[in-house]
């Protein structure tokens, strides 16, 4: 009887929550500590779709997007020790690095970006099947808030932001392409960005509630 | 336009990716000098990221993650950096785990003999919390040890270069920025210190370039923060190339294969 006691006693021992329940910042911290198994996998499950979406949007080719996505995720892994949770949300950090590397790939290959997916108008596909219902609900809530923010952009704001953010054009290049004054382009970018910025507090509140 | 309006315009343009290089540098200077401006610019960066988050999610293939893990393994295999993962199976941690398990087993028997099963369960939970804390301390200590070992390797290499009789010092300067290059011709190696470089946003890096007497510039590595706000790097010269000059440019984070020509901030002869 006594021989079985150690095993019985340990069944009630509290264990650390699985990585899929960690916050975004906790995942990055674990990656910074060198966890290339559990934490990296959970991070990729959570943000891999975002990385691929940005890569496909900017590069236009799934094969090239995969190649660059691997570079992006590796760079995020390498830079995890430098991530500061107080400066930016993890999603912001991921999107910024992903966009930057994709535009580098475009410049290195010396061609214009392709792809036709536009901001928020396309149907957002269902979340991956291996997420639990509560995880799917949480992601869905955030996506709804993001869509609400993007839906407030008018067509002219959306157009200039697509050209700058996804095609990497400067305001001068946009003005030339659209044949509108430079001041108009700057004004549309500023007003569009102010619109998105106004929604940040709603999105941050939703994240805090999770 | 007021200062605030100008700041918002700059922050919005940079975050949206529409700014010129001069505008990016202007915002970087303002951010470095003003915490409120830095916070405002960070908010615009978050707002811009919503454009990416609004895209329909794409499938994230498992082979991408496999490729990343392979690169991590290669990096660990060849680099001087000692990964924390290599320390996770250290003997001290194994001994500590065995000691804690042994203590837990003895406590279990004693408490059971006295018929106090509930107190024992609480005690085991406390021991598990202590174990987790001890593991965290061990990991932090291992990380610090790895940092010290890496720094020691780096510094011993620099002492070799500085004390070599054939080493020569060259200076390249423009405006307030300065680069000093210690050339070790025998080991075909440079030690580069760059001063007074303005701080960069998180998605940019300073990159060093070898300027050969013929052909295009060759990447020579990224500059890292060094002592006294200087940027520092040590780099080996490529084989079969006669390098006569050096340049520094601002590149996207992680560096580029060819320099962005309008982002070169320092360039000059070294040999």
Short mmCIF file of C-alpha atoms in Angstrom, two decimals:
data_model
loop_
_atom_site.label_atom_id
_atom_site.label_comp_id
_atom_site.label_asym_id
_atom_site.label_seq_id
_atom_site.Cartn_x
_atom_site.Cartn_y
_atom_site.Cartn_z
CA UNK A 1 0.00 0.00 0.00
CA UNK A 2 2.70 2.45 1.02
CA UNK A 3 4.59 1.79 -2.24
CA UNK A 4 1.69 3.24 -4.24
CA UNK A 5 1.33 6.33 -2.08
CA UNK A 6 4.00 8.47 -3.85
CA UNK A 7 2.25 7.96 -7.18
CA UNK A 8 -1.21 8.61 -5.74
CA UNK A 9 -0.02 11.75 -3.99
CA UNK A 10 1.44 13.23 -7.15
CA UNK A 11 -1.79 12.99 -9.14
CA UNK A 12 -3.04 16.06 -7.31
CA UNK A 13 0.11 18.12 -7.85
CA UNK A 14 -0.69 21.40 -9.61
CA UNK A 15 0.97 21.69 -13.03
CA UNK A 16 1.83 24.70 -15.20
CA UNK A 17 -0.91 25.70 -17.65
CA UNK A 18 -0.32 24.42 -21.21
CA UNK A 19 1.44 26.83 -23.56
CA UNK A 20 -1.71 27.43 -25.58
CA UNK A 21 -3.16 29.21 -22.51
CA UNK A 22 -0.18 31.54 -22.05
CA UNK A 23 -0.53 35.18 -22.93
CA UNK A 24 1.20 36.44 -26.08
CA UNK A 25 3.93 38.06 -24.00
CA UNK A 26 4.49 34.87 -22.00
CA UNK A 27 4.98 32.93 -25.22
CA UNK A 28 7.59 35.39 -26.44
CA UNK A 29 9.31 35.35 -23.06
CA UNK A 30 9.47 31.55 -23.19
CA UNK A 31 10.93 31.73 -26.69
CA UNK A 32 13.49 34.22 -25.43
CA UNK A 33 14.45 31.66 -22.79
CA UNK A 34 15.14 29.16 -25.56
CA UNK A 35 11.94 27.10 -25.71
CA UNK A 36 11.94 26.05 -29.34
CA UNK A 37 9.45 23.25 -28.71
CA UNK A 38 6.30 24.08 -26.77
CA UNK A 39 6.46 27.87 -26.83
CA UNK A 40 7.58 28.20 -30.44
CA UNK A 41 4.87 25.79 -31.59
CA UNK A 42 2.17 27.64 -29.66
CA UNK A 43 3.50 30.96 -30.99
CA UNK A 44 3.40 29.64 -34.56
CA UNK A 45 -0.13 28.29 -34.10
CA UNK A 46 -1.24 31.69 -32.85
CA UNK A 47 0.64 33.98 -35.26
CA UNK A 48 1.65 31.79 -38.19
CA UNK A 49 -1.61 32.57 -39.98
CA UNK A 50 -0.95 36.31 -39.64
CA UNK A 51 2.60 35.92 -40.97
CA UNK A 52 1.41 33.87 -43.95
CA UNK A 53 -1.45 36.28 -44.65
CA UNK A 54 0.92 39.27 -44.79
CA UNK A 55 3.43 37.33 -46.90
CA UNK A 56 0.83 36.17 -49.39
CA UNK A 57 -0.72 39.64 -49.58
CA UNK A 58 2.59 41.35 -50.34
CA UNK A 59 4.40 38.66 -52.33
CA UNK A 60 1.43 37.18 -54.15
CA UNK A 61 2.95 33.70 -54.48
CA UNK A 62 2.23 30.96 -51.92
CA UNK A 63 5.58 29.28 -52.54
CA UNK A 64 7.53 32.48 -52.05
CA UNK A 65 5.35 33.40 -49.09
CA UNK A 66 6.29 30.14 -47.37
CA UNK A 67 9.97 30.74 -47.96
CA UNK A 68 9.83 34.27 -46.59
CA UNK A 69 7.50 33.21 -43.75
CA UNK A 70 10.20 30.84 -42.55
CA UNK A 71 12.70 33.73 -42.50
CA UNK A 72 10.19 35.90 -40.65
CA UNK A 73 9.43 33.34 -37.94
CA UNK A 74 13.13 32.63 -37.52
CA UNK A 75 13.82 36.33 -37.15
CA UNK A 76 11.01 36.66 -34.58
CA UNK A 77 12.60 33.77 -32.69
CA UNK A 78 16.02 35.41 -32.88
CA UNK A 79 14.70 38.79 -31.75
CA UNK A 80 12.45 37.44 -28.97
CA UNK A 81 14.95 38.48 -26.26
CA UNK A 82 14.71 42.10 -27.47
CA UNK A 83 10.89 42.22 -27.47
CA UNK A 84 9.55 44.62 -24.83
CA UNK A 85 5.96 43.87 -23.88
CA UNK A 86 5.34 47.43 -22.73
CA UNK A 87 6.23 49.00 -26.10
CA UNK A 88 3.92 47.12 -28.45
CA UNK A 89 1.49 44.23 -28.58
CA UNK A 90 2.98 40.99 -29.87
CA UNK A 91 0.62 41.12 -32.87
CA UNK A 92 1.99 44.56 -33.75
CA UNK A 93 5.56 43.28 -33.47
CA UNK A 94 4.80 40.25 -35.62
CA UNK A 95 2.98 42.29 -38.28
CA UNK A 96 5.76 44.91 -38.38
CA UNK A 97 8.57 42.39 -38.84
CA UNK A 98 6.54 40.36 -41.34
CA UNK A 99 5.73 43.39 -43.47
CA UNK A 100 9.30 44.67 -43.33
CA UNK A 101 10.84 41.37 -44.45
CA UNK A 102 8.29 40.89 -47.21
CA UNK A 103 9.02 44.33 -48.65
CA UNK A 104 12.74 43.53 -48.44
CA UNK A 105 12.09 40.39 -50.45
CA UNK A 106 10.23 42.45 -53.04
CA UNK A 107 13.07 44.98 -53.30
CA UNK A 108 15.68 42.22 -53.48
CA UNK A 109 13.82 40.63 -56.35
CA UNK A 110 13.24 44.06 -57.90
CA UNK A 111 9.63 43.66 -58.80
CA UNK A 112 6.29 45.08 -57.82
CA UNK A 113 4.06 43.30 -55.27
CA UNK A 114 1.14 41.30 -56.55
CA UNK A 115 -1.94 40.00 -54.82
CA UNK A 116 -5.48 41.21 -54.88
CA UNK A 117 -6.87 40.61 -51.36
CA UNK A 118 -8.16 43.89 -49.99
CA UNK A 119 -8.55 45.07 -46.45
CA UNK A 120 -11.32 43.40 -44.46
CA UNK A 121 -13.80 43.04 -47.29
CA UNK A 122 -13.01 39.38 -47.98
CA UNK A 123 -14.66 36.80 -45.77
CA UNK A 124 -12.48 35.94 -42.82
CA UNK A 125 -12.12 32.13 -42.88
CA UNK A 126 -12.86 30.04 -39.77
CA UNK A 127 -10.12 29.58 -37.21
CA UNK A 128 -7.90 26.45 -37.48
CA UNK A 129 -9.59 23.25 -36.34
CA UNK A 130 -7.22 22.52 -33.46
CA UNK A 131 -8.30 25.56 -31.42
CA UNK A 132 -10.65 25.02 -28.49
CA UNK A 133 -14.06 26.72 -28.58
CA UNK A 134 -13.04 29.34 -26.01
CA UNK A 135 -9.87 30.15 -27.99
CA UNK A 136 -11.90 30.44 -31.19
CA UNK A 137 -14.35 32.75 -29.44
CA UNK A 138 -11.55 34.97 -28.11
CA UNK A 139 -9.91 35.25 -31.54
CA UNK A 140 -13.32 35.92 -33.11
CA UNK A 141 -14.00 38.80 -30.74
CA UNK A 142 -10.72 40.48 -31.56
CA UNK A 143 -11.22 39.94 -35.28
CA UNK A 144 -14.66 41.55 -35.03
CA UNK A 145 -13.14 44.61 -33.38
CA UNK A 146 -10.40 44.81 -36.01
CA UNK A 147 -12.97 44.52 -38.78
CA UNK A 148 -15.06 47.24 -37.17
CA UNK A 149 -12.02 49.53 -37.14
CA UNK A 150 -11.19 48.83 -40.78
CA UNK A 151 -14.81 49.25 -41.83
CA UNK A 152 -14.66 52.88 -40.73
CA UNK A 153 -12.07 53.70 -43.39
CA UNK A 154 -13.49 55.28 -46.49
CA UNK A 155 -12.42 54.13 -49.94
CA UNK A 156 -9.83 56.84 -50.48
CA UNK A 157 -8.21 56.19 -47.09
CA UNK A 158 -8.22 52.46 -47.72
CA UNK A 159 -6.64 52.90 -51.13
CA UNK A 160 -3.68 54.98 -49.95
CA UNK A 161 -3.09 52.78 -46.90
CA UNK A 162 -3.03 49.64 -49.07
CA UNK A 163 -0.48 51.24 -51.38
CA UNK A 164 1.76 52.37 -48.53
CA UNK A 165 1.46 49.48 -46.11
CA UNK A 166 1.31 46.53 -48.49
CA UNK A 167 3.04 47.87 -51.58
CA UNK A 168 5.70 49.90 -49.76
CA UNK A 169 5.10 53.09 -51.73
CA UNK A 170 6.07 56.46 -50.28
CA UNK A 171 3.53 59.28 -50.21
CA UNK A 172 5.24 60.86 -53.23
CA UNK A 173 4.97 57.64 -55.22
CA UNK A 174 1.32 57.25 -54.24
CA UNK A 175 0.54 60.81 -55.30
CA UNK A 176 2.14 60.15 -58.66
CA UNK A 177 0.33 56.87 -59.18
CA UNK A 178 -3.09 58.19 -58.19
CA UNK A 179 -2.46 61.57 -59.83
CA UNK A 180 -3.54 63.51 -56.75
CA UNK A 181 -1.69 66.22 -54.83
CA UNK A 182 0.90 65.13 -52.29
CA UNK A 183 -0.94 66.96 -49.53
CA UNK A 184 -4.10 65.00 -50.32
CA UNK A 185 -2.25 61.70 -49.96
CA UNK A 186 -0.73 62.74 -46.63
CA UNK A 187 -4.08 63.94 -45.38
CA UNK A 188 -5.81 60.66 -46.30
CA UNK A 189 -3.09 58.61 -44.64
CA UNK A 190 -3.25 60.71 -41.48
CA UNK A 191 -7.03 60.63 -41.24
CA UNK A 192 -7.12 56.88 -41.92
CA UNK A 193 -4.47 56.17 -39.30
CA UNK A 194 -6.26 58.38 -36.78
CA UNK A 195 -9.43 56.36 -37.40
CA UNK A 196 -7.62 53.10 -36.70
CA UNK A 197 -5.88 54.55 -33.67
CA UNK A 198 -9.22 55.50 -32.12
CA UNK A 199 -10.18 51.82 -32.00
CA UNK A 200 -7.01 50.68 -30.23
CA UNK A 201 -8.48 51.20 -26.77
CA UNK A 202 -11.45 48.90 -27.58
CA UNK A 203 -9.12 46.21 -28.83
CA UNK A 204 -6.80 46.59 -25.83
CA UNK A 205 -9.78 46.30 -23.45
CA UNK A 206 -10.84 43.06 -25.14
CA UNK A 207 -7.35 41.65 -24.71
CA UNK A 208 -7.23 42.65 -21.02
CA UNK A 209 -10.58 40.93 -20.43
CA UNK A 210 -9.25 37.64 -21.82
CA UNK B 1 0.85 73.23 -38.84
CA UNK B 2 1.45 72.96 -35.08
CA UNK B 3 4.21 70.79 -33.63
CA UNK B 4 1.63 68.26 -32.45
CA UNK B 5 0.01 68.06 -35.87
CA UNK B 6 3.41 67.68 -37.52
CA UNK B 7 4.28 64.91 -35.06
CA UNK B 8 1.04 63.05 -35.74
CA UNK B 9 1.54 63.38 -39.46
CA UNK B 10 5.09 62.03 -39.22
CA UNK B 11 4.06 59.19 -36.92
CA UNK B 12 1.17 58.24 -39.21
CA UNK B 13 3.30 58.35 -42.37
CA UNK B 14 6.08 56.27 -40.84
CA UNK B 15 3.72 53.71 -39.34
CA UNK B 16 1.85 53.35 -42.63
CA UNK B 17 5.14 52.87 -44.47
CA UNK B 18 4.66 55.98 -46.59
CA UNK B 19 7.39 58.18 -45.15
CA UNK B 20 10.63 59.17 -46.84
CA UNK B 21 13.99 58.26 -45.29
CA UNK B 22 14.41 61.83 -44.01
CA UNK B 23 11.00 61.72 -42.37
CA UNK B 24 11.85 58.41 -40.73
CA UNK B 25 15.08 59.87 -39.37
CA UNK B 26 13.24 62.95 -38.16
CA UNK B 27 10.71 60.86 -36.26
CA UNK B 28 13.47 58.67 -34.81
CA UNK B 29 15.20 61.77 -33.42
CA UNK B 30 11.98 63.11 -31.92
CA UNK B 31 11.14 59.72 -30.39
CA UNK B 32 14.57 59.44 -28.83
CA UNK B 33 14.19 62.86 -27.21
CA UNK B 34 10.53 62.84 -26.13
CA UNK B 35 8.76 60.01 -24.29
CA UNK B 36 5.27 61.28 -25.20
CA UNK B 37 6.21 61.42 -28.87
CA UNK B 38 7.59 57.90 -28.59
CA UNK B 39 4.32 56.68 -27.09
CA UNK B 40 2.28 58.40 -29.79
CA UNK B 41 4.40 56.87 -32.54
CA UNK B 42 4.04 53.42 -30.93
CA UNK B 43 0.24 53.84 -30.97
CA UNK B 44 0.31 54.64 -34.66
CA UNK B 45 2.46 51.55 -35.23
CA UNK B 46 -0.17 49.47 -33.47
CA UNK B 47 -2.88 51.10 -35.54
CA UNK B 48 -0.99 50.26 -38.74
CA UNK B 49 -0.65 46.64 -37.63
CA UNK B 50 -4.47 46.41 -37.71
CA UNK B 51 -4.18 46.60 -41.50
CA UNK B 52 -2.29 43.31 -41.41
CA UNK B 53 -4.59 41.77 -38.80
CA UNK B 54 -7.58 42.57 -40.99
CA UNK B 55 -6.33 40.23 -43.71
CA UNK B 56 -8.04 36.86 -44.06
CA UNK B 57 -6.00 34.35 -42.12
CA UNK B 58 -3.90 32.03 -44.23
CA UNK B 59 -2.99 28.46 -43.46
CA UNK B 60 0.32 28.19 -41.63
CA UNK B 61 1.99 25.05 -43.01
CA UNK B 62 3.80 22.77 -40.58
CA UNK B 63 6.80 22.61 -42.90
CA UNK B 64 7.49 26.30 -42.23
CA UNK B 65 7.80 25.57 -38.50
CA UNK B 66 9.93 22.53 -39.25
CA UNK B 67 12.25 24.71 -41.32
CA UNK B 68 12.52 27.27 -38.53
CA UNK B 69 13.39 24.58 -36.00
CA UNK B 70 16.06 23.24 -38.34
CA UNK B 71 17.63 26.69 -38.61
CA UNK B 72 17.53 27.09 -34.84
CA UNK B 73 19.30 23.74 -34.46
CA UNK B 74 21.94 24.75 -37.03
CA UNK B 75 22.41 28.07 -35.29
CA UNK B 76 22.94 26.38 -31.97
CA UNK B 77 25.30 23.84 -33.47
CA UNK B 78 27.73 26.28 -35.04
CA UNK B 79 27.43 29.45 -32.97
CA UNK B 80 29.44 30.63 -29.95
CA UNK B 81 26.21 31.34 -28.12
CA UNK B 82 25.41 28.69 -25.54
CA UNK B 83 21.68 28.07 -25.65
CA UNK B 84 19.72 27.83 -22.49
CA UNK B 85 18.19 24.65 -23.87
CA UNK B 86 21.62 23.04 -23.69
CA UNK B 87 21.73 23.86 -20.03
CA UNK B 88 18.32 22.57 -19.18
CA UNK B 89 19.60 19.05 -18.53
CA UNK B 90 22.46 20.28 -16.27
CA UNK B 91 23.58 18.10 -13.38
CA UNK B 92 22.73 20.64 -10.69
CA UNK B 93 19.11 20.68 -11.75
CA UNK B 94 18.93 16.84 -11.83
CA UNK B 95 20.46 16.59 -8.35
CA UNK B 96 18.05 19.25 -7.08
CA UNK B 97 15.08 17.42 -8.61
CA UNK B 98 16.17 14.11 -7.06
CA UNK B 99 16.68 15.78 -3.66
CA UNK B 100 13.26 17.39 -3.78
CA UNK B 101 11.61 14.13 -4.90
CA UNK B 102 13.37 12.24 -2.10
CA UNK B 103 12.32 14.84 0.45
CA UNK B 104 8.77 14.64 -0.86
CA UNK B 105 8.71 10.83 -0.61
CA UNK B 106 10.02 10.85 2.98
CA UNK B 107 7.56 13.53 3.99
CA UNK B 108 4.79 11.52 2.40
CA UNK B 109 5.63 8.40 4.44
CA UNK B 110 5.95 10.29 7.70
CA UNK B 111 2.71 12.22 7.30
CA UNK B 112 0.87 9.10 6.22
CA UNK B 113 2.11 7.32 9.34
CA UNK B 114 0.68 10.12 11.44
CA UNK B 115 -2.64 10.02 9.55
CA UNK B 116 -2.46 13.65 8.29
CA UNK B 117 -3.12 13.17 4.53
CA UNK B 118 -4.60 16.62 3.99
CA UNK B 119 -1.57 18.45 5.36
CA UNK B 120 0.67 16.30 3.19
CA UNK B 121 -1.17 17.32 0.01
CA UNK B 122 -0.71 20.98 0.88
CA UNK B 123 2.96 20.41 1.58
CA UNK B 124 3.50 18.69 -1.76
CA UNK B 125 1.90 21.60 -3.56
CA UNK B 126 4.23 23.98 -1.74
CA UNK B 127 7.25 21.88 -2.67
CA UNK B 128 6.21 21.98 -6.30
CA UNK B 129 6.00 25.76 -6.16
CA UNK B 130 9.49 25.90 -4.60
CA UNK B 131 10.80 23.57 -7.29
CA UNK B 132 9.40 25.78 -10.03
CA UNK B 133 11.00 28.85 -8.44
CA UNK B 134 14.34 27.04 -8.04
CA UNK B 135 14.24 25.99 -11.70
CA UNK B 136 13.59 29.57 -12.73
CA UNK B 137 16.57 30.77 -10.67
CA UNK B 138 18.76 28.05 -12.16
CA UNK B 139 17.72 29.08 -15.65
CA UNK B 140 18.49 32.72 -14.96
CA UNK B 141 21.89 31.80 -13.50
CA UNK B 142 22.64 29.65 -16.55
CA UNK B 143 21.68 32.52 -18.83
CA UNK B 144 23.96 34.90 -16.97
CA UNK B 145 26.82 32.38 -17.13
CA UNK B 146 26.31 31.95 -20.87
CA UNK B 147 26.38 35.74 -21.35
CA UNK B 148 29.60 36.06 -19.35
CA UNK B 149 31.26 33.23 -21.30
CA UNK B 150 30.25 34.75 -24.61
CA UNK B 151 31.49 38.18 -23.60
CA UNK B 152 34.80 36.66 -22.46
CA UNK B 153 35.26 34.99 -25.85
CA UNK B 154 34.45 38.25 -27.59
CA UNK B 155 36.83 40.36 -25.50
CA UNK B 156 39.77 37.93 -25.79
CA UNK B 157 39.46 38.12 -29.56
CA UNK B 158 39.48 41.91 -29.43
CA UNK B 159 42.59 42.00 -27.20
CA UNK B 160 44.40 39.85 -29.78
CA UNK B 161 43.58 42.33 -32.52
CA UNK B 162 44.49 45.45 -30.56
CA UNK B 163 47.85 44.01 -29.48
CA UNK B 164 48.87 42.69 -32.93
CA UNK B 165 51.96 44.65 -34.16
CA UNK B 166 50.63 44.91 -37.73
CA UNK B 167 47.23 46.38 -36.72
CA UNK B 168 46.36 49.83 -38.12
CA UNK B 169 43.63 52.32 -37.25
CA UNK B 170 41.56 54.19 -39.86
CA UNK B 171 38.89 56.85 -39.26
CA UNK B 172 35.87 57.65 -41.45
CA UNK B 173 33.71 60.62 -40.40
CA UNK B 174 30.77 62.62 -41.74
CA UNK B 175 28.86 65.35 -39.92
CA UNK B 176 28.78 64.09 -36.33
CA UNK B 177 28.95 60.36 -37.12
CA UNK B 178 32.34 58.67 -36.90
CA UNK B 179 33.59 55.16 -37.62
CA UNK B 180 36.96 53.87 -36.44
CA UNK B 181 38.24 50.69 -38.05
CA UNK B 182 41.06 48.69 -36.48
CA UNK B 183 42.50 46.62 -39.32
CA UNK B 184 44.35 43.40 -38.51
CA UNK B 185 45.88 42.46 -41.86
CA UNK B 186 47.42 39.19 -40.63
CA UNK B 187 44.08 37.73 -39.48
CA UNK B 188 42.21 39.66 -42.22
CA UNK B 189 39.86 40.98 -39.57
CA UNK B 190 38.35 44.35 -38.64
CA UNK B 191 37.18 45.72 -35.34
CA UNK B 192 34.72 48.53 -36.04
CA UNK B 193 33.44 51.17 -33.61
CA UNK B 194 30.87 53.69 -34.78
CA UNK B 195 29.91 56.75 -32.71
CA UNK B 196 27.11 59.30 -32.61
CA UNK B 197 24.73 57.29 -34.73
CA UNK B 198 21.12 58.34 -34.13
CA UNK B 199 18.86 55.68 -32.59
CA UNK B 200 16.80 53.63 -35.01
CA UNK B 201 13.20 52.36 -34.88
CA UNK B 202 12.82 48.66 -34.03
CA UNK B 203 12.47 47.59 -37.65
CA UNK B 204 15.82 49.06 -38.76
CA UNK B 205 19.47 48.14 -38.22
CA UNK B 206 22.82 49.72 -38.97
CA UNK B 207 24.72 47.48 -41.41
CA UNK B 208 28.44 47.54 -42.19
CA UNK B 209 29.67 47.03 -45.77
CA UNK B 210 33.06 46.04 -47.25
CA UNK B 211 33.91 48.28 -50.23
CA UNK B 212 36.24 46.31 -52.56
CA UNK B 213 38.47 47.98 -55.12
CA UNK B 214 36.36 46.25 -57.77
CA UNK B 215 32.76 45.15 -57.72
CA UNK B 216 29.76 45.77 -55.46
CA UNK B 217 29.76 46.33 -51.70
CA UNK B 218 29.71 43.13 -49.63
CA UNK B 219 27.74 42.71 -46.39
CA UNK B 220 29.98 42.79 -43.30
CA UNK B 221 27.45 42.33 -40.52
CA UNK B 222 25.16 44.38 -38.34
CA UNK B 223 26.35 46.87 -35.75
CA UNK B 224 25.44 46.04 -32.16
CA UNK B 225 25.23 48.44 -29.20
CA UNK B 226 28.65 48.77 -27.58
CA UNK B 227 30.14 50.75 -24.71
CA UNK B 228 29.22 54.38 -24.30
CA UNK B 229 26.40 54.33 -26.91
CA UNK B 230 28.85 53.32 -29.65
CA UNK B 231 27.96 50.69 -32.19
CA UNK B 232 30.43 47.82 -32.42
CA UNK B 233 31.19 44.83 -34.56
CA UNK B 234 34.06 42.48 -35.32
CA UNK B 235 34.16 40.97 -38.78
CA UNK B 236 36.41 38.79 -40.95
CA UNK B 237 37.34 39.91 -44.45
CA UNK B 238 36.05 37.77 -47.33
CA UNK B 239 38.59 35.62 -49.16
CA UNK B 240 39.81 36.59 -52.60
CA UNK B 241 38.63 40.20 -52.38
CA UNK B 242 40.79 43.30 -51.97
CA UNK B 243 38.77 45.47 -49.56
CA UNK B 244 39.84 49.09 -49.45
CA UNK B 245 36.94 50.90 -47.82
CA UNK B 246 33.97 50.64 -45.49
CA UNK B 247 30.44 52.02 -45.36
CA UNK B 248 27.53 52.05 -42.96
CA UNK B 249 23.91 52.17 -44.11
CA UNK B 250 20.48 51.97 -42.51
CA UNK B 251 18.76 48.74 -43.53
CA UNK B 252 15.62 46.84 -42.58
CA UNK B 253 15.98 44.84 -39.37
CA UNK B 254 18.17 41.80 -39.96
CA UNK B 255 20.14 43.43 -42.76
CA UNK B 256 20.11 43.31 -46.55
CA UNK B 257 22.13 41.56 -49.22
CA UNK B 258 22.83 44.82 -51.05
CA UNK B 259 22.99 48.29 -49.52
CA UNK B 260 20.11 50.73 -49.86
CA UNK B 261 22.10 53.38 -51.67
CA UNK B 262 20.20 56.43 -50.38
CA UNK B 263 20.57 55.13 -46.82
CA UNK B 264 24.38 55.10 -46.72
CA UNK B 265 25.35 57.45 -43.90
CA UNK B 266 29.13 56.89 -43.75
CA UNK B 267 31.60 55.71 -46.37
CA UNK B 268 35.33 56.08 -46.91
CA UNK B 269 38.70 54.43 -47.48
CA UNK B 270 40.15 52.24 -44.76
CA UNK B 271 43.33 50.91 -46.35
#
